[in-house]
Amino acid sequence: MRKTLLGAVAITALMLPGAAMAQGGTIKIGILVALEGAFATGGQDGVRNVELALKQINNTIAGKKVETVVAPTDTKPDTTIRMARKLIEQDKVDLIIGPLSGSEGIAMRDFAKTIPDKVVINGISGALETTWVDPAPNFYRFNLDGAQWGYGLGSYAVKTKGFKRIATIAADYSFGYTNFMGFAVDYCKAGGDIVQRFWQPLGQSDFGGIIAQLPENVDAIYLGLGGTDAINFLNQYQQAGEKTRLIGGTIMADQTVLTARGKAKEALFGTPVSGPFANDNPDPAWKSYVKLYQDSFPANQRLPSPSLFGLGYYTATLAAIKGLEAAGGDLSNGQAKFKEALNKLQLDSPVGKITLNENRQATGTVFINEVVDGADGNMTTKMVAKSDNVTQTLGMTVDQFRALGLPSRNVVDCAKLRSGG
């Protein structure tokens, strides 16, 4: 029988240090995080980073003890809602931090509307629709969405790398569409052409069919994959003897991929990628966060540096802490003071100041990096550019952005975008 982390026994075992039955003078936080499936390693780093943020305040906010319960998911929306309902109805949590994956986020947006007296702070899920289409007034996302993370990479690929004709392979679900959309908008505006697109279901292990169909007359291939999907693709790509240069989607060159065993990841050397952080960011806030992470866990129980998933959950927990402190720990009256504090919050995070728009969606910095060899023997990334104050509409007006359509297999149409149609 396939092992699973989704049973009640596992949930109890996953309660973070200090967790106990809720009682007076406590704030109980539910951590909704994928610990099964393609992003299990990232989910584990998410849990580590929740612990890290709470440890800095001694698990205490406004004189109240903070207790946490981890509810593990497998990235499937129905599982996510079942676990979220358990957190609310059985574990009696005061708020939820999560989820991790794109389609989970859309599902949690809708679930949040059924619990208007509870706050939900996104973990790291990045589907555009979560905060763009009929957003829930009690759902907050302090990370950029996938389209924002992809923006800036396209123009860098065209203007700096000279990649003017590409084929693309991306995950066939909400985040894959969203991340690709941000890249494609920027790439097409810069004059690039996408000659062929391939879509791969999340969690598939066989990429042989797609690799065999890749066109030869392209400058590079965009890869919008992550987790074990990315690792499986790179293994099969190298085994097939392919040499075409690569462009990485945001989760393609995360620590969860770059530190994986085997040499397949070496195919990423020199690959440009974009996302919410740069490993070599000289900003003191980032360097302090990385050192804190490394000093807080034994080397064999963490990644060499925080992953994208870990950063997301750390930032979300930090936002919860700051909001609760500003509210004096008061969660009465439908958590009105807490919501008011979050609405006004300008969060000083490890990757700079984060503000929220009218959809409670983050505006912040996108980093452009290239994959290089690290001093510790692992591959890492080097910052080559960054864009500050990237908005949810990618610098367009709301009407212009809406005219693109929602993320899908067919968005963006390069010719239409360049013609202004």
Short mmCIF file of C-alpha atoms in Angstrom, two decimals:
data_model
loop_
_atom_site.label_atom_id
_atom_site.label_comp_id
_atom_site.label_asym_id
_atom_site.label_seq_id
_atom_site.Cartn_x
_atom_site.Cartn_y
_atom_site.Cartn_z
CA MET A 1 0.00 0.00 0.00
CA ARG A 2 1.34 3.46 -0.91
CA LYS A 3 2.49 5.36 2.14
CA THR A 4 0.62 8.56 2.84
CA LEU A 5 0.97 11.53 5.16
CA LEU A 6 -2.69 12.36 4.96
CA GLY A 7 -4.01 10.28 7.87
CA ALA A 8 -4.95 11.58 11.26
CA VAL A 9 -1.99 9.89 12.95
CA ALA A 10 0.42 11.62 10.59
CA ILE A 11 -1.24 14.96 11.19
CA THR A 12 -0.78 14.61 14.92
CA ALA A 13 2.85 13.66 14.45
CA LEU A 14 3.41 16.74 12.30
CA MET A 15 2.37 19.20 14.97
CA LEU A 16 5.21 21.65 15.45
CA PRO A 17 7.04 21.99 18.79
CA GLY A 18 4.86 23.31 21.56
CA ALA A 19 1.59 22.41 19.87
CA ALA A 20 -1.19 21.39 22.22
CA MET A 21 -4.92 21.69 22.60
CA ALA A 22 -6.02 25.29 22.17
CA GLN A 23 -6.93 27.08 25.36
CA GLY A 24 -7.33 30.64 26.67
CA GLY A 25 -4.47 33.00 25.95
CA THR A 26 -3.36 31.17 22.80
CA ILE A 27 -3.34 31.83 19.08
CA LYS A 28 -3.62 28.67 17.01
CA ILE A 29 -2.28 28.67 13.46
CA GLY A 30 -2.96 25.97 10.87
CA ILE A 31 -0.17 25.31 8.38
CA LEU A 32 -1.56 23.96 5.12
CA VAL A 33 1.37 22.58 3.14
CA ALA A 34 2.07 19.97 0.43
CA LEU A 35 4.13 17.13 1.89
CA GLU A 36 3.32 14.59 -0.80
CA GLY A 37 3.76 14.73 -4.56
CA ALA A 38 6.14 16.68 -6.79
CA PHE A 39 6.70 19.48 -4.25
CA ALA A 40 7.14 17.45 -1.05
CA THR A 41 10.74 18.65 -0.53
CA GLY A 42 9.62 22.25 -0.91
CA GLY A 43 6.78 21.66 1.55
CA GLN A 44 9.21 20.35 4.12
CA ASP A 45 11.24 23.53 3.74
CA GLY A 46 8.03 25.50 4.18
CA VAL A 47 7.46 23.86 7.56
CA ARG A 48 11.06 24.59 8.58
CA ASN A 49 10.58 28.24 7.76
CA VAL A 50 7.35 28.55 9.73
CA GLU A 51 9.25 27.18 12.71
CA LEU A 52 12.05 29.64 12.03
CA ALA A 53 9.81 32.71 11.98
CA LEU A 54 7.96 31.71 15.16
CA LYS A 55 11.16 30.81 16.99
CA GLN A 56 12.36 34.39 16.55
CA ILE A 57 9.44 35.59 18.70
CA ASN A 58 9.62 32.68 21.13
CA ASN A 59 6.27 31.45 19.83
CA THR A 60 4.57 34.34 21.61
CA ILE A 61 2.53 37.25 20.23
CA ALA A 62 1.01 39.99 22.37
CA GLY A 63 1.51 37.82 25.45
CA LYS A 64 -0.29 34.87 23.88
CA LYS A 65 1.33 31.53 23.15
CA VAL A 66 1.31 30.50 19.50
CA GLU A 67 0.39 26.89 18.74
CA THR A 68 0.56 25.33 15.30
CA VAL A 69 -0.89 22.32 13.52
CA VAL A 70 0.46 21.12 10.17
CA ALA A 71 -2.14 19.75 7.76
CA PRO A 72 -0.32 17.93 4.92
CA THR A 73 -1.68 17.94 1.37
CA ASP A 74 -0.69 16.33 -1.92
CA THR A 75 -1.28 19.48 -4.12
CA LYS A 76 -4.74 18.25 -5.15
CA PRO A 77 -7.48 20.84 -4.51
CA ASP A 78 -9.98 18.37 -3.04
CA THR A 79 -7.39 17.14 -0.53
CA THR A 80 -6.47 20.72 0.30
CA ILE A 81 -10.04 21.71 1.08
CA ARG A 82 -10.59 18.59 3.16
CA MET A 83 -7.51 19.38 5.24
CA ALA A 84 -8.42 23.06 5.53
CA ARG A 85 -11.89 22.11 6.76
CA LYS A 86 -10.31 19.83 9.35
CA LEU A 87 -8.10 22.67 10.56
CA ILE A 88 -11.13 24.92 11.06
CA GLU A 89 -13.73 22.46 12.33
CA GLN A 90 -11.69 19.93 14.32
CA ASP A 91 -8.42 21.65 15.21
CA LYS A 92 -10.18 24.99 15.84
CA VAL A 93 -7.35 27.09 14.40
CA ASP A 94 -7.63 30.88 14.42
CA LEU A 95 -6.04 31.36 10.99
CA ILE A 96 -4.50 29.35 8.17
CA ILE A 97 -1.15 29.83 6.44
CA GLY A 98 -1.09 28.07 3.06
CA PRO A 99 -1.39 26.51 0.57
CA LEU A 100 1.69 25.71 -1.55
CA SER A 101 0.59 24.92 -5.12
CA GLY A 102 -1.31 26.94 -7.72
CA SER A 103 -4.57 25.04 -8.06
CA GLU A 104 -4.69 24.65 -4.28
CA GLY A 105 -4.64 28.44 -4.00
CA ILE A 106 -7.66 28.88 -6.26
CA ALA A 107 -9.55 26.30 -4.21
CA MET A 108 -8.57 28.03 -0.96
CA ARG A 109 -9.77 31.38 -2.30
CA ASP A 110 -13.23 29.87 -2.60
CA PHE A 111 -13.01 28.06 0.74
CA ALA A 112 -11.97 31.30 2.44
CA LYS A 113 -15.32 32.80 1.46
CA THR A 114 -17.07 30.16 3.56
CA ILE A 115 -15.08 31.16 6.68
CA PRO A 116 -15.29 35.00 6.57
CA ASP A 117 -14.38 35.32 10.25
CA LYS A 118 -10.99 33.61 9.73
CA VAL A 119 -7.91 34.97 7.94
CA VAL A 120 -6.10 32.89 5.33
CA ILE A 121 -2.55 33.96 4.40
CA ASN A 122 -1.21 32.27 1.29
CA GLY A 123 1.83 30.02 1.72
CA ILE A 124 3.51 30.25 -1.69
CA SER A 125 0.88 29.24 -4.29
CA GLY A 126 1.15 31.44 -7.36
CA ALA A 127 -1.86 31.08 -9.68
CA LEU A 128 -3.02 34.48 -10.91
CA GLU A 129 -6.73 33.75 -10.46
CA THR A 130 -6.38 33.30 -6.70
CA THR A 131 -6.33 37.05 -6.08
CA TRP A 132 -7.33 38.35 -9.52
CA VAL A 133 -10.71 36.69 -10.17
CA ASP A 134 -13.38 37.41 -7.54
CA PRO A 135 -10.86 37.50 -4.66
CA ALA A 136 -11.88 36.61 -1.10
CA PRO A 137 -11.76 39.58 1.31
CA ASN A 138 -10.08 37.45 4.01
CA PHE A 139 -7.40 35.89 1.74
CA TYR A 140 -4.00 37.63 1.68
CA ARG A 141 -1.02 36.86 -0.53
CA PHE A 142 2.32 38.40 0.48
CA ASN A 143 4.20 36.64 -2.31
CA LEU A 144 4.18 37.69 -5.96
CA ASP A 145 2.09 35.52 -8.24
CA GLY A 146 3.58 33.35 -10.97
CA ALA A 147 3.09 35.92 -13.74
CA GLN A 148 4.97 38.52 -11.70
CA TRP A 149 7.79 36.03 -11.07
CA GLY A 150 8.10 35.41 -14.82
CA TYR A 151 8.23 39.07 -15.80
CA GLY A 152 11.65 40.44 -16.82
CA LEU A 153 13.04 37.05 -17.83
CA GLY A 154 11.71 37.29 -21.39
CA SER A 155 13.40 40.58 -22.25
CA TYR A 156 16.63 39.33 -20.66
CA ALA A 157 16.47 36.17 -22.79
CA VAL A 158 16.03 38.20 -26.00
CA LYS A 159 18.26 41.21 -25.37
CA THR A 160 21.09 39.69 -23.34
CA LYS A 161 21.13 36.02 -24.29
CA GLY A 162 19.99 36.43 -27.89
CA PHE A 163 17.25 33.78 -27.63
CA LYS A 164 14.88 35.05 -30.33
CA ARG A 165 13.14 31.77 -31.25
CA ILE A 166 12.13 29.28 -28.59
CA ALA A 167 9.97 26.25 -27.88
CA THR A 168 8.37 25.87 -24.46
CA ILE A 169 7.52 23.04 -22.08
CA ALA A 170 5.46 23.89 -19.02
CA ALA A 171 3.31 22.22 -16.39
CA ASP A 172 -0.28 21.79 -17.52
CA TYR A 173 -2.07 23.42 -14.57
CA SER A 174 -2.82 26.84 -13.13
CA PHE A 175 0.65 27.83 -11.90
CA GLY A 176 2.33 26.54 -15.05
CA TYR A 177 0.03 28.73 -17.14
CA THR A 178 0.51 31.76 -14.88
CA ASN A 179 4.31 31.61 -14.70
CA PHE A 180 4.55 31.06 -18.44
CA MET A 181 2.18 33.98 -19.08
CA GLY A 182 4.41 36.46 -17.24
CA PHE A 183 7.46 35.26 -19.15
CA ALA A 184 5.65 35.21 -22.50
CA VAL A 185 4.26 38.76 -22.15
CA ASP A 186 7.77 40.09 -21.56
CA TYR A 187 9.38 37.82 -24.17
CA CYS A 188 6.93 38.71 -26.93
CA LYS A 189 7.11 42.44 -26.19
CA ALA A 190 10.91 42.20 -26.53
CA GLY A 191 10.54 40.71 -30.02
CA GLY A 192 10.85 37.00 -29.33
CA ASP A 193 8.90 34.26 -31.12
CA ILE A 194 7.46 31.13 -29.49
CA VAL A 195 7.38 28.56 -32.29
CA GLN A 196 5.93 25.56 -30.43
CA ARG A 197 4.38 24.93 -27.00
CA PHE A 198 4.18 21.67 -25.06
CA TRP A 199 2.21 21.06 -21.84
CA GLN A 200 2.98 18.30 -19.35
CA PRO A 201 0.60 17.09 -16.59
CA LEU A 202 1.87 17.70 -13.07
CA GLY A 203 3.48 14.58 -11.61
CA GLN A 204 4.20 12.84 -14.92
CA SER A 205 7.49 10.94 -15.06
CA ASP A 206 7.86 10.25 -18.81
CA PHE A 207 9.07 13.14 -20.96
CA GLY A 208 10.35 10.99 -23.82
CA GLY A 209 7.51 11.86 -26.19
CA ILE A 210 7.95 15.62 -25.77
CA ILE A 211 11.76 15.47 -26.00
CA ALA A 212 11.47 13.57 -29.29
CA GLN A 213 9.23 16.31 -30.72
CA LEU A 214 11.39 19.30 -29.77
CA PRO A 215 12.18 21.44 -32.84
CA GLU A 216 15.82 21.89 -33.81
CA ASN A 217 15.62 25.39 -35.27
CA VAL A 218 15.24 27.22 -31.94
CA ASP A 219 17.70 29.18 -29.83
CA ALA A 220 16.48 27.78 -26.49
CA ILE A 221 13.75 25.86 -24.70
CA TYR A 222 11.74 27.39 -21.87
CA LEU A 223 11.10 24.92 -19.05
CA GLY A 224 8.20 25.68 -16.72
CA LEU A 225 8.65 22.64 -14.50
CA GLY A 226 9.64 22.13 -10.87
CA GLY A 227 10.26 19.58 -8.11
CA THR A 228 10.58 15.95 -9.17
CA ASP A 229 9.10 16.82 -12.58
CA ALA A 230 12.08 19.07 -13.29
CA ILE A 231 14.55 16.44 -12.10
CA ASN A 232 12.93 13.71 -14.21
CA PHE A 233 12.96 15.93 -17.29
CA LEU A 234 16.62 16.86 -16.90
CA ASN A 235 17.59 13.20 -16.49
CA GLN A 236 15.77 12.19 -19.66
CA TYR A 237 16.93 15.30 -21.55
CA GLN A 238 20.58 14.44 -20.91
CA GLN A 239 20.05 10.75 -21.66
CA ALA A 240 18.62 11.76 -25.04
CA GLY A 241 21.80 13.72 -25.77
CA GLU A 242 20.00 17.04 -26.14
CA LYS A 243 22.15 20.19 -26.08
CA THR A 244 19.71 23.04 -26.78
CA ARG A 245 20.13 25.89 -24.31
CA LEU A 246 17.49 26.32 -21.63
CA ILE A 247 15.45 29.08 -20.01
CA GLY A 248 14.07 28.18 -16.60
CA GLY A 249 10.66 28.95 -15.17
CA THR A 250 10.68 30.17 -11.58
CA ILE A 251 10.63 26.74 -9.90
CA MET A 252 12.97 25.08 -12.41
CA ALA A 253 16.17 26.19 -10.68
CA ASP A 254 15.01 26.27 -7.07
CA GLN A 255 17.19 24.77 -4.33
CA THR A 256 14.93 21.70 -4.34
CA VAL A 257 16.14 20.98 -7.90
CA LEU A 258 19.71 22.29 -7.78
CA THR A 259 20.59 20.16 -4.74
CA ALA A 260 19.06 16.94 -6.09
CA ARG A 261 21.34 13.93 -6.47
CA GLY A 262 22.87 13.11 -9.84
CA LYS A 263 24.43 15.06 -12.67
CA ALA A 264 21.33 15.75 -14.72
CA LYS A 265 20.93 19.18 -13.12
CA GLU A 266 24.24 20.18 -14.76
CA ALA A 267 22.21 20.69 -17.95
CA LEU A 268 20.99 23.87 -16.25
CA PHE A 269 24.46 25.48 -16.18
CA GLY A 270 24.15 29.01 -17.57
CA THR A 271 20.34 28.87 -17.65
CA PRO A 272 18.62 32.21 -16.97
CA VAL A 273 15.72 32.06 -14.49
CA SER A 274 13.58 34.55 -12.61
CA GLY A 275 11.78 34.60 -9.30
CA PRO A 276 11.34 36.16 -5.87
CA PHE A 277 14.95 35.98 -4.66
CA ALA A 278 18.63 35.70 -5.58
CA ASN A 279 20.97 33.48 -3.57
CA ASP A 280 23.78 36.05 -3.76
CA ASN A 281 21.62 39.09 -3.02
CA PRO A 282 23.94 41.45 -1.09
CA ASP A 283 21.09 43.06 0.83
CA PRO A 284 21.75 42.72 4.60
CA ALA A 285 18.15 41.57 5.24
CA TRP A 286 18.58 38.63 2.84
CA LYS A 287 22.04 37.70 4.14
CA SER A 288 20.76 37.79 7.73
CA TYR A 289 17.81 35.55 6.84
CA VAL A 290 19.99 32.98 5.07
CA LYS A 291 22.42 32.87 8.00
CA LEU A 292 19.56 32.46 10.46
CA TYR A 293 18.18 29.58 8.37
CA GLN A 294 21.55 27.87 8.11
CA ASP A 295 22.35 28.30 11.81
CA SER A 296 18.94 27.05 12.95
CA PHE A 297 19.00 23.57 11.39
CA PRO A 298 21.75 20.94 11.01
CA ALA A 299 23.15 20.86 7.48
CA ASN A 300 21.73 17.39 6.87
CA GLN A 301 18.23 18.53 7.87
CA ARG A 302 17.88 21.52 5.54
CA LEU A 303 18.80 22.79 2.10
CA PRO A 304 22.05 24.74 1.60
CA SER A 305 19.95 27.93 1.52
CA PRO A 306 16.21 28.61 1.72
CA SER A 307 14.06 27.44 -1.18
CA LEU A 308 11.38 29.49 -2.89
CA PHE A 309 8.81 27.45 -0.94
CA GLY A 310 10.57 28.08 2.35
CA LEU A 311 10.84 31.82 1.69
CA GLY A 312 7.12 31.98 0.90
CA TYR A 313 6.05 30.33 4.13
CA TYR A 314 8.56 32.39 6.13
CA THR A 315 7.22 35.63 4.62
CA ALA A 316 3.61 34.58 5.18
CA THR A 317 4.34 33.75 8.83
CA LEU A 318 6.19 37.04 9.25
CA ALA A 319 3.14 38.87 7.89
CA ALA A 320 0.89 36.99 10.31
CA ILE A 321 3.17 37.91 13.21
CA LYS A 322 3.31 41.61 12.29
CA GLY A 323 -0.44 41.77 11.73
CA LEU A 324 -1.24 40.04 15.02
CA GLU A 325 1.19 42.27 16.90
CA ALA A 326 -0.41 45.39 15.41
CA ALA A 327 -3.82 44.05 16.43
CA GLY A 328 -2.60 43.35 19.95
CA GLY A 329 -3.47 39.70 19.46
CA ASP A 330 -7.18 40.66 19.28
CA LEU A 331 -9.07 38.16 17.10
CA SER A 332 -12.56 39.18 18.20
CA ASN A 333 -15.34 40.58 16.03
CA GLY A 334 -14.52 38.44 13.02
CA GLN A 335 -10.79 39.24 13.37
CA ALA A 336 -11.54 42.83 12.35
CA LYS A 337 -8.42 44.37 13.91
CA PHE A 338 -6.19 41.67 12.46
CA LYS A 339 -7.62 42.19 8.96
CA GLU A 340 -7.28 45.96 9.27
CA ALA A 341 -3.62 45.55 10.27
CA LEU A 342 -2.90 43.22 7.33
CA ASN A 343 -4.61 45.59 4.90
CA LYS A 344 -2.28 48.41 5.99
CA LEU A 345 0.85 46.30 6.39
CA GLN A 346 4.01 47.27 4.52
CA LEU A 347 6.15 44.25 5.21
CA ASP A 348 9.93 44.47 5.45
CA SER A 349 10.84 41.00 4.20
CA PRO A 350 14.15 39.28 3.39
CA VAL A 351 13.62 40.27 -0.26
CA GLY A 352 12.60 43.88 0.31
CA LYS A 353 9.44 45.81 1.08
CA ILE A 354 6.17 44.10 0.17
CA THR A 355 2.92 46.02 -0.17
CA LEU A 356 -0.57 44.77 -1.03
CA ASN A 357 -2.88 46.07 -3.74
CA GLU A 358 -6.67 46.28 -3.60
CA ASN A 359 -6.86 42.51 -4.19
CA ARG A 360 -4.60 41.87 -1.17
CA GLN A 361 -1.94 40.76 -3.65
CA ALA A 362 1.74 41.56 -3.22
CA THR A 363 3.78 44.06 -5.20
CA GLY A 364 7.52 43.52 -4.93
CA THR A 365 10.85 42.66 -6.53
CA VAL A 366 11.64 40.07 -9.21
CA PHE A 367 15.22 38.81 -9.51
CA ILE A 368 16.82 37.56 -12.75
CA ASN A 369 19.49 34.92 -12.10
CA GLU A 370 21.73 32.51 -14.00
CA VAL A 371 22.63 29.00 -12.81
CA VAL A 372 26.30 28.62 -11.85
CA ASP A 373 28.53 26.22 -9.92
CA GLY A 374 28.53 26.90 -6.19
CA ALA A 375 31.53 26.87 -3.87
CA ASP A 376 30.05 23.99 -1.86
CA GLY A 377 29.85 21.67 -4.85
CA ASN A 378 26.14 22.25 -5.42
CA MET A 379 24.82 24.34 -8.24
CA THR A 380 23.42 27.73 -7.31
CA THR A 381 22.31 30.95 -8.98
CA LYS A 382 23.93 34.33 -9.56
CA MET A 383 21.92 37.54 -9.76
CA VAL A 384 22.27 39.34 -13.10
CA ALA A 385 19.36 41.81 -12.92
CA LYS A 386 16.24 42.71 -10.94
CA SER A 387 12.99 44.62 -11.33
CA ASP A 388 11.46 46.48 -8.39
CA ASN A 389 7.78 47.23 -7.76
CA VAL A 390 6.44 44.59 -10.14
CA THR A 391 2.65 44.89 -10.03
CA GLN A 392 0.01 42.22 -10.55
CA THR A 393 -0.80 43.74 -13.97
CA LEU A 394 2.88 43.66 -15.05
CA GLY A 395 3.04 47.42 -15.49
CA MET A 396 -0.06 47.52 -17.72
CA THR A 397 -3.36 49.18 -16.99
CA VAL A 398 -6.04 46.90 -15.58
CA ASP A 399 -7.92 46.99 -18.90
CA GLN A 400 -4.80 46.14 -20.91
CA PHE A 401 -3.98 43.23 -18.63
CA ARG A 402 -7.53 41.88 -18.64
CA ALA A 403 -7.49 41.97 -22.44
CA LEU A 404 -4.76 39.30 -22.42
CA GLY A 405 -7.21 36.78 -20.98
CA LEU A 406 -6.71 34.45 -18.06
CA PRO A 407 -3.65 32.17 -17.99
CA SER A 408 -4.13 29.16 -20.26
CA ARG A 409 -2.35 27.08 -22.85
CA ASN A 410 -2.97 29.73 -25.49
CA VAL A 411 -2.13 32.91 -23.59
CA VAL A 412 -0.04 34.81 -24.70
CA ASP A 413 -0.40 35.31 -28.48
CA CYS A 414 2.89 37.01 -29.44
CA ALA A 415 1.70 38.46 -32.77
CA LYS A 416 -1.47 39.86 -31.24
CA LEU A 417 0.40 41.34 -28.29
CA ARG A 418 2.97 43.07 -30.51
CA SER A 419 0.25 44.45 -32.80
CA GLY A 420 -1.58 45.90 -29.81
CA GLY A 421 -4.65 43.77 -30.59
#
